[in-house]
Tab-separated table of C-alpha atoms in Angstrom:
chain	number	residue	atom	x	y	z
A	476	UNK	CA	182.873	97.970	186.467
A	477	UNK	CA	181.420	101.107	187.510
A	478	UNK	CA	182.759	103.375	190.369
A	479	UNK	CA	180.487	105.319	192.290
A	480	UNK	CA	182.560	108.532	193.069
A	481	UNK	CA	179.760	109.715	195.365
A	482	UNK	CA	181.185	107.830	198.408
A	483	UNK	CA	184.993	109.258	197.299
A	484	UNK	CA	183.809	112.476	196.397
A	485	UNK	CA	180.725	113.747	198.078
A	486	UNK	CA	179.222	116.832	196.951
A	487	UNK	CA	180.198	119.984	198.221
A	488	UNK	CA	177.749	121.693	201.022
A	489	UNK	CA	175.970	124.229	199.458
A	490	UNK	CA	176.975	127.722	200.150
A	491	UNK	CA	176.017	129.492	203.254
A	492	UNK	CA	173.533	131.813	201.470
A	493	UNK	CA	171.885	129.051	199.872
A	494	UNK	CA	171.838	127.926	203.531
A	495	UNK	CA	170.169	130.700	204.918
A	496	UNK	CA	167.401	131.652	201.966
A	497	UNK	CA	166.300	128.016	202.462
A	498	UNK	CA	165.261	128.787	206.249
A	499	UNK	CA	163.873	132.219	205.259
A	500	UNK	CA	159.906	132.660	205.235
A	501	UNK	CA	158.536	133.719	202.143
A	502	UNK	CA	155.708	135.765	201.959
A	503	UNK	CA	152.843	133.917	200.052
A	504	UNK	CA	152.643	134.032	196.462
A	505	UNK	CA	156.239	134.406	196.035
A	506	UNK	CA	159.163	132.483	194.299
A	507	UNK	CA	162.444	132.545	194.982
A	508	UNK	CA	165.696	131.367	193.264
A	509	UNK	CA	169.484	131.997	193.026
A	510	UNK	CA	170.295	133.317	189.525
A	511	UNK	CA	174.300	133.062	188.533
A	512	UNK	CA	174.724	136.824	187.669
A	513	UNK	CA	177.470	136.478	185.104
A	514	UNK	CA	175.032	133.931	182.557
A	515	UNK	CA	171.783	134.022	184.236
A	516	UNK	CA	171.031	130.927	184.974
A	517	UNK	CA	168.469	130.245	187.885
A	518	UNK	CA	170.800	127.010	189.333
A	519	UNK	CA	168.000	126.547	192.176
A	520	UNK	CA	164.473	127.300	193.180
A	521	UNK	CA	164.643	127.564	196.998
A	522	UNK	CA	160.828	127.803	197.173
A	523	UNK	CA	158.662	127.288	194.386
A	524	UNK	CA	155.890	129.631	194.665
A	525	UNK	CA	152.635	129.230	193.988
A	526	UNK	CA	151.028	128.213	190.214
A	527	UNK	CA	152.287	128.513	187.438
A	528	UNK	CA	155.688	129.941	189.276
A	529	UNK	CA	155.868	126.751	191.005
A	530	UNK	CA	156.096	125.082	187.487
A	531	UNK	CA	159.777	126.729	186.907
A	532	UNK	CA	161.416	124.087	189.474
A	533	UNK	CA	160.791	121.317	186.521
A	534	UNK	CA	160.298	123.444	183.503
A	535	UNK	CA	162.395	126.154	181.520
A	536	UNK	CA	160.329	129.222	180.978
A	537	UNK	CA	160.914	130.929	177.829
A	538	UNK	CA	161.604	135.193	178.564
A	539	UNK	CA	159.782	137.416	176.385
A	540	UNK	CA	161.827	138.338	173.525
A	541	UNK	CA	161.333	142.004	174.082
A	542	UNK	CA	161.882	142.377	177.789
A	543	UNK	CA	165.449	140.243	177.456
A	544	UNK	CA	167.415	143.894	177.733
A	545	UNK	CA	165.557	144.946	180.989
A	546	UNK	CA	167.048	141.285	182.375
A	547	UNK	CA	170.905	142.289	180.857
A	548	UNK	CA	170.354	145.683	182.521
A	549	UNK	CA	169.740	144.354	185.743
A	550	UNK	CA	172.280	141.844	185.895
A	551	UNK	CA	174.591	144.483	184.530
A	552	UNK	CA	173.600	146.964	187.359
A	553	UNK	CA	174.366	144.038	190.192
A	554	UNK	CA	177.629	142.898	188.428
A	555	UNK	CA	178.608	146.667	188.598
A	556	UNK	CA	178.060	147.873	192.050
A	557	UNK	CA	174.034	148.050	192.734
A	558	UNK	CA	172.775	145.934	195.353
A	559	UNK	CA	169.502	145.642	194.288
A	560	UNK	CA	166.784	145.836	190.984
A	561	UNK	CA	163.806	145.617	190.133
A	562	UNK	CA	162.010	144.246	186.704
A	563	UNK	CA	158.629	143.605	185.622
A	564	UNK	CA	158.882	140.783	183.107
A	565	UNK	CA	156.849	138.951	180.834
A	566	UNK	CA	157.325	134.760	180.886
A	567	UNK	CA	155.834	131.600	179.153
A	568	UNK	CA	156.295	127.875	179.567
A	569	UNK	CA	154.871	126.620	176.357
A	570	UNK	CA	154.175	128.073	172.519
A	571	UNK	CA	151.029	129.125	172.917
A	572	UNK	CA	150.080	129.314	176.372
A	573	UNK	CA	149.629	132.455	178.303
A	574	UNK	CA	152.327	135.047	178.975
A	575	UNK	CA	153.080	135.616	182.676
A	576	UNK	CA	153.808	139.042	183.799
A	577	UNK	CA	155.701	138.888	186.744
A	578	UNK	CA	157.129	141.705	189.051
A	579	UNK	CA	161.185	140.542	189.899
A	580	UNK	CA	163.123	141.806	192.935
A	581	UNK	CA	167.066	141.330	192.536
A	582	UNK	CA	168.986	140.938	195.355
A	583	UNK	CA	173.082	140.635	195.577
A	584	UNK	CA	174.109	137.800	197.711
A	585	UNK	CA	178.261	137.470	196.550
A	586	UNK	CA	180.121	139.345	193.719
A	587	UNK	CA	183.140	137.221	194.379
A	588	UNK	CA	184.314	134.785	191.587
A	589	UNK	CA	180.835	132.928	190.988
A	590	UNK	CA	178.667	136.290	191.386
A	591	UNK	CA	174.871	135.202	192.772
A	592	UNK	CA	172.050	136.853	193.299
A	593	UNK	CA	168.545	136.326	194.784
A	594	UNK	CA	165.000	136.976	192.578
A	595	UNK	CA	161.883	137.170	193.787
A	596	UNK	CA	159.458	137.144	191.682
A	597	UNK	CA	155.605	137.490	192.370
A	598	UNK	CA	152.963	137.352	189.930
A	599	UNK	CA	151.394	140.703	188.335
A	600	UNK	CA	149.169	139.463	185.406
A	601	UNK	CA	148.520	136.584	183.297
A	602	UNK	CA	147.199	137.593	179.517
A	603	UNK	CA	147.150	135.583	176.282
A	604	UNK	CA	147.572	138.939	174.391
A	605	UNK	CA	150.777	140.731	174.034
A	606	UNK	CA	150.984	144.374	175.868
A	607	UNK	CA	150.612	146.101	172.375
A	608	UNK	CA	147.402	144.679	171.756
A	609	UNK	CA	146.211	145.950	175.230
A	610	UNK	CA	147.284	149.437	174.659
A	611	UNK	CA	145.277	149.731	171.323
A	612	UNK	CA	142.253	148.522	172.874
A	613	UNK	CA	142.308	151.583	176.044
């Protein structure tokens, strides 16, 4: 017989920055999540954005292989002391489709035991070619 543990043990209320960026306007063409400093996991999207960002509440977008150091850096730079950073960052959701270059604001929110921080990210250009190729051609 099955228990449901939900009644016993209801979920915690989310923290009171969570709280807070949920009630916060966002100006348009933004989307912003809470990103665990320490592994940098985006554990919630507390507003979508607009397409394609709005696809990363269901899907797992796959970082551009050669911009994964600028993301260490800045999580590195918040876990150390900085309250803020900025990236410009290059993101897919599918082999194949276009690369996503999007402009990301970090902001601390807690550096306690569960560090957190906020990203915004906004959209800065969508290419199918890689930067390289782009160069050659100017």
């Amino acid at each position: 017989m099955a228990t449901d543990v939900s009644v016993a043990h209801p979920p915690s209320p989310p923290p009171v920055s969570i709280r807070l960026l949920r009630r916060l306007p966002v100006r348009g063409g933004h989307g912003i999540g809470v990103v665990d400093l320490k592994s940098g996991l985006v554990h919630e999207w507390v507003h979508a954005g607009p397409a394609p960002l709005h696809r990363l509440v269901t899907e797992q977008a796959t970082l551009h292989p050669d911009d994964r150091a600028q993301v260490c850096a800045a999580r590195t730079d918040l876990l150390t002391g900085n309250d803020h950073a900025r990236t410009t960052i290059r993101i897919r959701f599918g082999i194949g489709e276009q690369w996503i270059t999007v402009n990301a604001t970090w902001v601390v929110l807690t550096r306690d035991g569960a560090p957190q921080a906020m990203v915004d990210l906004h959209i800065a250009e969508m290419s199918r070619r890689p930067r390289a190729a782009k160069a050659l051609e100017q």
